């Protein structure tokens, strides 16, 4: 009888593996033998195989969750990518941005750069719930967010890259002032933005590459409207902005307070597709944000922009490398931090 149960269990497992493979063949057919990853362990292990044994279908679950979210809301891919960026740039990638405010704790969600702007929390919460059903108390929220950002890019037509895993969730969040101080602003000078990147272990090339994430997503009119009507207090539009683009944007974002929260695509030629057209826009002086078009005003960054506008595969390769660098900023591993059961609160 015990032998029959064992055969039934083995047969069921193989059937499940085959179904999962047919559903998503990018994931290994037999992930149990993918390497030494144990998942959730100490010793600071951090590698591509971290959950291979403890949560073998993690990447399938995350991809399915992101795919469902994108099908329901075509803006969510860009939102998930931005959510990951805003997490990592404030005291490191630790899922602190996902924490809700409580009576005794103030999180990062309502800091000025995030309030009524950053989206996608509910998507990560939903994926985390699915992951918990498959492998409870095993996978950190920050690893789920990191994988979700990669899937958001990939499912939007962008590049795919291996993600190292084994991050642990933070126990606290940054102050609202600290969030504002650490995150780059779309109206800051390029030198300030570069300094914020450098403080995180990134460089000027990463500034240009990661700005390419603006090939998807939207911006609210108030973030760039000064370029249309009163650039640097001149009472005139930004002279570097393409004339026809200026006219179209002035129609979309009239010089009235009621237009402040209207949304405009960051990359009109390919609103939902992750490609290199963002850089083509900059070469044509049709970049939307100050911080975008400013990349053409510096010889070093302008050279990168021109290269990426001509060679999409170069951008894809460099974007993958820069995302890998960013997702490793200030991470917690080993016995530091914790594996949250629910992403919006510490255990």
mmCIF file of C-alpha atoms in Angstrom:
data_model
loop_
_atom_site.group_PDB
_atom_site.id
_atom_site.type_symbol
_atom_site.label_atom_id
_atom_site.label_comp_id
_atom_site.label_asym_id
_atom_site.label_seq_id
_atom_site.Cartn_x
_atom_site.Cartn_y
_atom_site.Cartn_z
ATOM 1 C CA UNK A 1 0.000 0.000 0.000
ATOM 2 C CA UNK A 2 2.812 2.400 0.913
ATOM 3 C CA UNK A 3 4.565 1.571 -2.385
ATOM 4 C CA UNK A 4 1.365 2.405 -4.327
ATOM 5 C CA UNK A 5 1.059 5.752 -2.509
ATOM 6 C CA UNK A 6 4.650 6.561 -3.376
ATOM 7 C CA UNK A 7 4.062 5.745 -7.051
ATOM 8 C CA UNK A 8 0.893 7.846 -7.080
ATOM 9 C CA UNK A 9 2.712 10.780 -5.460
ATOM 10 C CA UNK A 10 5.607 10.530 -7.937
ATOM 11 C CA UNK A 11 3.215 10.280 -10.898
ATOM 12 C CA UNK A 12 1.222 13.297 -9.690
ATOM 13 C CA UNK A 13 4.389 15.336 -9.228
ATOM 14 C CA UNK A 14 5.633 14.521 -12.738
ATOM 15 C CA UNK A 15 2.209 15.390 -14.196
ATOM 16 C CA UNK A 16 2.246 18.716 -12.359
ATOM 17 C CA UNK A 17 5.770 19.473 -13.580
ATOM 18 C CA UNK A 18 4.755 18.761 -17.169
ATOM 19 C CA UNK A 19 1.697 21.013 -16.893
ATOM 20 C CA UNK A 20 3.810 23.827 -15.444
ATOM 21 C CA UNK A 21 6.412 23.360 -18.174
ATOM 22 C CA UNK A 22 3.811 23.542 -20.920
ATOM 23 C CA UNK A 23 2.381 26.659 -19.292
ATOM 24 C CA UNK A 24 5.760 28.359 -18.968
ATOM 25 C CA UNK A 25 8.680 26.539 -20.621
ATOM 26 C CA UNK A 26 11.228 29.190 -19.634
ATOM 27 C CA UNK A 27 11.143 27.701 -16.149
ATOM 28 C CA UNK A 28 13.164 24.498 -15.771
ATOM 29 C CA UNK A 29 11.222 21.268 -16.175
ATOM 30 C CA UNK A 30 12.839 19.742 -13.093
ATOM 31 C CA UNK A 31 13.647 22.688 -10.798
ATOM 32 C CA UNK A 32 14.328 20.444 -7.808
ATOM 33 C CA UNK A 33 17.722 19.713 -9.359
ATOM 34 C CA UNK A 34 18.574 23.294 -10.288
ATOM 35 C CA UNK A 35 21.391 23.821 -7.844
ATOM 36 C CA UNK A 36 22.275 24.247 -4.229
ATOM 37 C CA UNK A 37 19.661 26.858 -3.356
ATOM 38 C CA UNK A 38 17.962 26.053 -0.091
ATOM 39 C CA UNK A 39 15.771 29.099 0.379
ATOM 40 C CA UNK A 40 15.205 31.046 3.549
ATOM 41 C CA UNK A 41 18.483 29.916 5.062
ATOM 42 C CA UNK A 42 21.238 31.795 6.774
ATOM 43 C CA UNK A 43 24.841 32.301 5.931
ATOM 44 C CA UNK A 44 24.138 35.131 3.511
ATOM 45 C CA UNK A 45 23.491 32.895 0.511
ATOM 46 C CA UNK A 46 22.470 34.969 -2.501
ATOM 47 C CA UNK A 47 22.247 33.394 -5.949
ATOM 48 C CA UNK A 48 20.019 32.509 -8.882
ATOM 49 C CA UNK A 49 19.055 29.141 -7.375
ATOM 50 C CA UNK A 50 18.146 30.265 -3.883
ATOM 51 C CA UNK A 51 14.550 28.947 -3.911
ATOM 52 C CA UNK A 52 14.987 26.035 -6.317
ATOM 53 C CA UNK A 53 14.214 23.455 -3.635
ATOM 54 C CA UNK A 54 12.203 25.412 -1.090
ATOM 55 C CA UNK A 55 9.864 27.116 -3.591
ATOM 56 C CA UNK A 56 10.506 25.607 -7.046
ATOM 57 C CA UNK A 57 7.569 27.271 -8.819
ATOM 58 C CA UNK A 58 8.196 30.760 -7.481
ATOM 59 C CA UNK A 59 9.069 32.289 -10.827
ATOM 60 C CA UNK A 60 6.050 30.723 -12.531
ATOM 61 C CA UNK A 61 3.771 32.106 -9.814
ATOM 62 C CA UNK A 62 5.255 35.590 -10.103
ATOM 63 C CA UNK A 63 5.041 35.592 -13.894
ATOM 64 C CA UNK A 64 1.426 34.446 -13.849
ATOM 65 C CA UNK A 65 0.576 37.121 -11.288
ATOM 66 C CA UNK A 66 2.197 39.890 -13.302
ATOM 67 C CA UNK A 67 0.652 38.598 -16.531
ATOM 68 C CA UNK A 68 -2.832 38.677 -14.984
ATOM 69 C CA UNK A 69 -2.237 42.167 -13.606
ATOM 70 C CA UNK A 70 -1.064 43.511 -16.979
ATOM 71 C CA UNK A 71 -4.084 41.968 -18.684
ATOM 72 C CA UNK A 72 -6.314 43.796 -16.208
ATOM 73 C CA UNK A 73 -4.409 47.113 -16.285
ATOM 74 C CA UNK A 74 -1.997 47.903 -19.103
ATOM 75 C CA UNK A 75 -0.325 50.614 -17.013
ATOM 76 C CA UNK A 76 0.703 48.235 -14.246
ATOM 77 C CA UNK A 77 3.929 46.987 -15.873
ATOM 78 C CA UNK A 78 5.477 50.454 -15.676
ATOM 79 C CA UNK A 79 4.087 50.870 -12.157
ATOM 80 C CA UNK A 80 5.739 47.689 -10.894
ATOM 81 C CA UNK A 81 9.066 48.739 -12.364
ATOM 82 C CA UNK A 82 8.780 52.127 -10.673
ATOM 83 C CA UNK A 83 7.737 50.532 -7.383
ATOM 84 C CA UNK A 84 10.936 48.467 -7.423
ATOM 85 C CA UNK A 85 13.045 51.552 -8.217
ATOM 86 C CA UNK A 86 11.470 53.582 -5.399
ATOM 87 C CA UNK A 87 12.081 50.731 -2.978
ATOM 88 C CA UNK A 88 15.746 50.204 -3.850
ATOM 89 C CA UNK A 89 16.717 53.869 -3.938
ATOM 90 C CA UNK A 90 15.555 54.480 -0.369
ATOM 91 C CA UNK A 91 17.857 52.680 2.064
ATOM 92 C CA UNK A 92 18.258 49.686 -0.259
ATOM 93 C CA UNK A 93 16.058 46.945 -1.708
ATOM 94 C CA UNK A 94 14.197 45.727 1.386
ATOM 95 C CA UNK A 95 10.473 46.057 0.539
ATOM 96 C CA UNK A 96 10.173 48.927 3.016
ATOM 97 C CA UNK A 97 8.005 50.783 0.506
ATOM 98 C CA UNK A 98 5.344 48.091 0.897
ATOM 99 C CA UNK A 99 4.788 48.724 4.612
ATOM 100 C CA UNK A 100 1.524 50.384 5.652
ATOM 101 C CA UNK A 101 1.306 53.157 8.214
ATOM 102 C CA UNK A 102 0.109 52.152 11.676
ATOM 103 C CA UNK A 103 -0.662 54.059 14.877
ATOM 104 C CA UNK A 104 2.972 53.721 15.947
ATOM 105 C CA UNK A 105 4.719 53.475 12.589
ATOM 106 C CA UNK A 106 4.908 55.784 9.572
ATOM 107 C CA UNK A 107 5.936 54.107 6.313
ATOM 108 C CA UNK A 108 7.096 55.384 2.939
ATOM 109 C CA UNK A 109 3.864 55.098 0.970
ATOM 110 C CA UNK A 110 2.729 58.623 1.834
ATOM 111 C CA UNK A 111 6.070 60.349 1.331
ATOM 112 C CA UNK A 112 5.738 63.122 -1.247
ATOM 113 C CA UNK A 113 7.384 61.266 -4.187
ATOM 114 C CA UNK A 114 5.160 58.207 -3.579
ATOM 115 C CA UNK A 115 1.809 59.641 -2.487
ATOM 116 C CA UNK A 116 -0.926 59.289 -5.140
ATOM 117 C CA UNK A 117 1.818 58.324 -7.568
ATOM 118 C CA UNK A 118 3.404 54.924 -6.869
ATOM 119 C CA UNK A 119 1.111 52.017 -7.736
ATOM 120 C CA UNK A 120 1.119 48.230 -7.765
ATOM 121 C CA UNK A 121 1.058 47.422 -4.051
ATOM 122 C CA UNK A 122 -2.020 45.230 -4.439
ATOM 123 C CA UNK A 123 -0.335 43.225 -7.211
ATOM 124 C CA UNK A 124 2.612 42.345 -4.979
ATOM 125 C CA UNK A 125 0.218 41.520 -2.117
ATOM 126 C CA UNK A 126 -1.730 39.176 -4.395
ATOM 127 C CA UNK A 127 1.390 37.420 -5.689
ATOM 128 C CA UNK A 128 2.721 37.093 -2.146
ATOM 129 C CA UNK A 129 -0.548 35.393 -1.098
ATOM 130 C CA UNK A 130 -0.169 32.931 -3.992
ATOM 131 C CA UNK A 131 3.442 32.270 -3.035
ATOM 132 C CA UNK A 132 2.499 31.722 0.602
ATOM 133 C CA UNK A 133 -0.031 29.089 -0.443
ATOM 134 C CA UNK A 134 2.707 27.271 -2.368
ATOM 135 C CA UNK A 135 5.577 27.667 0.104
ATOM 136 C CA UNK A 136 4.746 29.440 3.322
ATOM 137 C CA UNK A 137 7.250 31.591 5.245
ATOM 138 C CA UNK A 138 9.887 31.043 2.561
ATOM 139 C CA UNK A 139 10.064 33.865 -0.010
ATOM 140 C CA UNK A 140 10.664 37.499 0.905
ATOM 141 C CA UNK A 141 8.468 40.291 -0.356
ATOM 142 C CA UNK A 142 11.520 42.087 -1.747
ATOM 143 C CA UNK A 143 12.469 39.073 -3.880
ATOM 144 C CA UNK A 144 8.894 38.923 -5.183
ATOM 145 C CA UNK A 145 9.002 42.633 -6.028
ATOM 146 C CA UNK A 146 12.378 42.215 -7.759
ATOM 147 C CA UNK A 147 11.088 39.318 -9.865
ATOM 148 C CA UNK A 148 7.853 41.183 -10.630
ATOM 149 C CA UNK A 149 9.811 44.145 -11.998
ATOM 150 C CA UNK A 150 11.778 41.813 -14.276
ATOM 151 C CA UNK A 151 8.579 40.132 -15.460
ATOM 152 C CA UNK A 152 6.955 43.521 -16.076
ATOM 153 C CA UNK A 153 9.773 44.428 -18.452
ATOM 154 C CA UNK A 154 9.795 41.037 -20.152
ATOM 155 C CA UNK A 155 6.027 40.865 -20.624
ATOM 156 C CA UNK A 156 6.120 44.366 -22.147
ATOM 157 C CA UNK A 157 8.515 43.207 -24.856
ATOM 158 C CA UNK A 158 11.733 44.020 -23.053
ATOM 159 C CA UNK A 159 14.760 41.979 -22.136
ATOM 160 C CA UNK A 160 14.933 39.031 -19.718
ATOM 161 C CA UNK A 161 17.732 38.660 -17.185
ATOM 162 C CA UNK A 162 18.516 36.221 -14.367
ATOM 163 C CA UNK A 163 17.693 37.598 -10.923
ATOM 164 C CA UNK A 164 19.805 36.700 -7.921
ATOM 165 C CA UNK A 165 17.618 35.798 -4.943
ATOM 166 C CA UNK A 166 17.936 35.536 -1.194
ATOM 167 C CA UNK A 167 17.098 39.099 -0.125
ATOM 168 C CA UNK A 168 15.256 39.532 3.147
ATOM 169 C CA UNK A 169 12.634 42.080 4.101
ATOM 170 C CA UNK A 170 13.428 45.124 6.180
ATOM 171 C CA UNK A 171 12.011 45.686 9.658
ATOM 172 C CA UNK A 172 11.392 49.393 9.280
ATOM 173 C CA UNK A 173 10.988 52.184 6.731
ATOM 174 C CA UNK A 174 12.676 55.484 5.982
ATOM 175 C CA UNK A 175 11.218 58.789 7.122
ATOM 176 C CA UNK A 176 9.220 60.805 4.612
ATOM 177 C CA UNK A 177 11.981 63.423 4.487
ATOM 178 C CA UNK A 178 14.578 60.740 3.813
ATOM 179 C CA UNK A 179 12.486 59.349 0.953
ATOM 180 C CA UNK A 180 12.329 62.776 -0.668
ATOM 181 C CA UNK A 181 16.040 63.335 -0.154
ATOM 182 C CA UNK A 182 17.135 60.020 -1.678
ATOM 183 C CA UNK A 183 14.834 59.700 -4.694
ATOM 184 C CA UNK A 184 15.762 61.607 -7.874
ATOM 185 C CA UNK A 185 13.239 64.232 -8.930
ATOM 186 C CA UNK A 186 12.185 64.868 -12.551
ATOM 187 C CA UNK A 187 12.929 68.571 -12.103
ATOM 188 C CA UNK A 188 16.412 68.185 -10.588
ATOM 189 C CA UNK A 189 19.554 69.078 -12.532
ATOM 190 C CA UNK A 190 21.385 66.135 -14.069
ATOM 191 C CA UNK A 191 24.362 66.617 -11.730
ATOM 192 C CA UNK A 192 22.091 66.193 -8.681
ATOM 193 C CA UNK A 193 20.496 63.071 -10.126
ATOM 194 C CA UNK A 194 23.906 61.616 -10.950
ATOM 195 C CA UNK A 195 25.078 62.299 -7.394
ATOM 196 C CA UNK A 196 22.097 60.360 -6.016
ATOM 197 C CA UNK A 197 22.922 57.433 -8.287
ATOM 198 C CA UNK A 198 26.586 57.542 -7.284
ATOM 199 C CA UNK A 199 25.585 57.453 -3.609
ATOM 200 C CA UNK A 200 23.917 54.104 -4.331
ATOM 201 C CA UNK A 201 26.964 52.601 -6.023
ATOM 202 C CA UNK A 202 25.717 53.327 -9.531
ATOM 203 C CA UNK A 203 27.317 55.574 -12.153
ATOM 204 C CA UNK A 204 26.449 58.013 -14.921
ATOM 205 C CA UNK A 205 25.925 55.208 -17.419
ATOM 206 C CA UNK A 206 23.337 53.701 -15.083
ATOM 207 C CA UNK A 207 21.580 57.082 -14.997
ATOM 208 C CA UNK A 208 21.101 56.942 -18.765
ATOM 209 C CA UNK A 209 20.255 53.241 -18.881
ATOM 210 C CA UNK A 210 17.730 53.200 -16.043
ATOM 211 C CA UNK A 211 16.116 56.386 -17.364
ATOM 212 C CA UNK A 212 15.247 54.198 -20.331
ATOM 213 C CA UNK A 213 12.538 52.654 -18.135
ATOM 214 C CA UNK A 214 10.557 55.728 -19.209
ATOM 215 C CA UNK A 215 9.898 53.925 -22.455
ATOM 216 C CA UNK A 216 6.745 52.753 -20.646
ATOM 217 C CA UNK A 217 4.436 54.553 -18.259
ATOM 218 C CA UNK A 218 2.870 57.956 -17.789
ATOM 219 C CA UNK A 219 3.624 61.239 -16.059
ATOM 220 C CA UNK A 220 1.213 63.672 -14.462
ATOM 221 C CA UNK A 221 1.051 67.060 -16.159
ATOM 222 C CA UNK A 222 2.321 68.957 -13.123
ATOM 223 C CA UNK A 223 5.687 67.191 -13.393
ATOM 224 C CA UNK A 224 6.526 68.849 -16.719
ATOM 225 C CA UNK A 225 3.967 71.622 -17.316
ATOM 226 C CA UNK A 226 6.490 74.333 -16.496
ATOM 227 C CA UNK A 227 8.329 73.317 -19.690
ATOM 228 C CA UNK A 228 5.238 74.199 -21.692
ATOM 229 C CA UNK A 229 4.479 77.652 -20.314
ATOM 230 C CA UNK A 230 7.096 79.031 -17.906
ATOM 231 C CA UNK A 231 10.444 77.333 -18.311
ATOM 232 C CA UNK A 232 12.884 78.418 -15.576
ATOM 233 C CA UNK A 233 10.679 81.432 -14.797
ATOM 234 C CA UNK A 234 11.051 82.872 -18.295
ATOM 235 C CA UNK A 235 7.335 83.029 -19.031
ATOM 236 C CA UNK A 236 8.098 81.084 -22.216
ATOM 237 C CA UNK A 237 8.193 77.379 -23.169
ATOM 238 C CA UNK A 238 11.386 75.349 -23.013
ATOM 239 C CA UNK A 239 13.216 76.327 -26.232
ATOM 240 C CA UNK A 240 14.704 72.832 -26.580
ATOM 241 C CA UNK A 241 11.287 71.172 -26.833
ATOM 242 C CA UNK A 242 10.208 70.174 -30.338
ATOM 243 C CA UNK A 243 7.593 72.653 -31.647
ATOM 244 C CA UNK A 244 4.923 70.156 -32.678
ATOM 245 C CA UNK A 245 5.361 68.227 -29.433
ATOM 246 C CA UNK A 246 4.958 71.479 -27.517
ATOM 247 C CA UNK A 247 1.643 72.232 -29.243
ATOM 248 C CA UNK A 248 0.275 68.769 -28.562
ATOM 249 C CA UNK A 249 1.324 68.828 -24.927
ATOM 250 C CA UNK A 250 -0.188 72.286 -24.387
ATOM 251 C CA UNK A 251 -3.504 70.886 -25.605
ATOM 252 C CA UNK A 252 -3.250 67.892 -23.306
ATOM 253 C CA UNK A 253 -2.015 69.894 -20.318
ATOM 254 C CA UNK A 254 -3.483 73.418 -20.530
ATOM 255 C CA UNK A 255 -2.067 76.040 -18.191
ATOM 256 C CA UNK A 256 -4.739 75.453 -15.562
ATOM 257 C CA UNK A 257 -4.610 73.803 -12.160
ATOM 258 C CA UNK A 258 -7.349 71.381 -13.221
ATOM 259 C CA UNK A 259 -4.940 69.683 -15.620
ATOM 260 C CA UNK A 260 -2.233 68.969 -13.042
ATOM 261 C CA UNK A 261 -3.139 65.330 -12.488
ATOM 262 C CA UNK A 262 -3.878 64.429 -16.101
ATOM 263 C CA UNK A 263 -1.689 61.644 -17.462
ATOM 264 C CA UNK A 264 0.567 61.821 -20.516
ATOM 265 C CA UNK A 265 2.663 58.961 -21.940
ATOM 266 C CA UNK A 266 6.370 59.233 -21.234
ATOM 267 C CA UNK A 267 7.026 57.653 -24.635
ATOM 268 C CA UNK A 268 4.135 58.378 -27.000
ATOM 269 C CA UNK A 269 5.400 56.297 -29.965
ATOM 270 C CA UNK A 270 5.281 53.074 -27.906
ATOM 271 C CA UNK A 271 3.277 53.699 -24.757
ATOM 272 C CA UNK A 272 3.127 50.133 -23.464
ATOM 273 C CA UNK A 273 6.048 48.512 -25.283
ATOM 274 C CA UNK A 274 9.468 48.301 -23.674
ATOM 275 C CA UNK A 275 11.893 49.326 -26.420
ATOM 276 C CA UNK A 276 14.519 51.948 -27.230
ATOM 277 C CA UNK A 277 12.202 54.602 -28.670
ATOM 278 C CA UNK A 278 12.643 56.662 -25.496
ATOM 279 C CA UNK A 279 16.162 57.465 -26.685
ATOM 280 C CA UNK A 280 14.988 58.258 -30.196
ATOM 281 C CA UNK A 281 12.609 60.773 -28.628
ATOM 282 C CA UNK A 282 15.481 62.471 -26.804
ATOM 283 C CA UNK A 283 17.529 62.751 -29.999
ATOM 284 C CA UNK A 284 14.483 64.424 -31.610
ATOM 285 C CA UNK A 285 14.025 66.773 -28.611
ATOM 286 C CA UNK A 286 10.647 65.253 -27.752
ATOM 287 C CA UNK A 287 11.533 63.965 -24.261
ATOM 288 C CA UNK A 288 8.786 64.695 -21.755
ATOM 289 C CA UNK A 289 10.525 65.344 -18.437
ATOM 290 C CA UNK A 290 13.321 67.790 -17.653
ATOM 291 C CA UNK A 291 15.417 64.930 -16.344
ATOM 292 C CA UNK A 292 14.916 63.011 -19.594
ATOM 293 C CA UNK A 293 15.782 65.727 -22.090
ATOM 294 C CA UNK A 294 18.663 66.900 -19.895
ATOM 295 C CA UNK A 295 20.527 63.738 -20.924
ATOM 296 C CA UNK A 296 21.119 65.383 -24.309
ATOM 297 C CA UNK A 297 22.724 68.414 -22.696
ATOM 298 C CA UNK A 298 25.785 66.605 -21.371
ATOM 299 C CA UNK A 299 28.335 65.143 -23.818
ATOM 300 C CA UNK A 300 28.843 61.937 -21.829
ATOM 301 C CA UNK A 301 25.174 61.111 -21.379
ATOM 302 C CA UNK A 302 24.302 62.312 -24.890
ATOM 303 C CA UNK A 303 26.762 59.805 -26.356
ATOM 304 C CA UNK A 304 24.998 56.956 -24.540
ATOM 305 C CA UNK A 305 21.592 58.248 -25.666
ATOM 306 C CA UNK A 306 22.652 58.305 -29.304
ATOM 307 C CA UNK A 307 24.090 54.786 -29.078
ATOM 308 C CA UNK A 308 20.939 53.371 -27.503
ATOM 309 C CA UNK A 309 18.741 55.127 -30.053
ATOM 310 C CA UNK A 310 20.619 53.340 -32.845
ATOM 311 C CA UNK A 311 21.293 49.954 -31.236
ATOM 312 C CA UNK A 312 18.305 48.465 -29.390
ATOM 313 C CA UNK A 313 20.200 45.304 -28.417
ATOM 314 C CA UNK A 314 22.867 47.403 -26.742
ATOM 315 C CA UNK A 315 20.176 49.067 -24.646
ATOM 316 C CA UNK A 316 18.609 45.705 -23.776
ATOM 317 C CA UNK A 317 21.923 44.265 -22.611
ATOM 318 C CA UNK A 318 22.892 47.333 -20.609
ATOM 319 C CA UNK A 319 19.438 47.668 -19.071
ATOM 320 C CA UNK A 320 19.634 44.108 -17.775
ATOM 321 C CA UNK A 321 23.060 44.815 -16.261
ATOM 322 C CA UNK A 322 21.957 48.069 -14.625
ATOM 323 C CA UNK A 323 18.798 46.498 -13.216
ATOM 324 C CA UNK A 324 20.882 43.716 -11.693
ATOM 325 C CA UNK A 325 23.122 46.331 -10.066
ATOM 326 C CA UNK A 326 20.190 48.360 -8.769
ATOM 327 C CA UNK A 327 18.384 45.339 -7.340
ATOM 328 C CA UNK A 328 21.426 44.582 -5.161
ATOM 329 C CA UNK A 329 21.577 47.991 -3.448
ATOM 330 C CA UNK A 330 21.734 47.705 0.330
ATOM 331 C CA UNK A 331 20.207 44.240 0.504
ATOM 332 C CA UNK A 332 19.691 42.171 3.656
ATOM 333 C CA UNK A 333 20.697 38.490 3.551
ATOM 334 C CA UNK A 334 21.359 35.601 5.917
ATOM 335 C CA UNK A 335 19.768 36.276 9.306
ATOM 336 C CA UNK A 336 19.305 40.023 8.792
ATOM 337 C CA UNK A 337 15.763 41.277 8.338
ATOM 338 C CA UNK A 338 12.954 38.738 8.056
ATOM 339 C CA UNK A 339 10.636 36.899 5.681
ATOM 340 C CA UNK A 340 7.351 38.769 6.049
ATOM 341 C CA UNK A 341 4.162 36.737 6.027
ATOM 342 C CA UNK A 342 2.263 39.769 4.704
ATOM 343 C CA UNK A 343 4.132 42.410 2.724
ATOM 344 C CA UNK A 344 2.333 45.402 4.201
ATOM 345 C CA UNK A 345 3.415 44.734 7.797
ATOM 346 C CA UNK A 346 6.339 43.311 9.721
ATOM 347 C CA UNK A 347 5.770 40.004 11.490
#
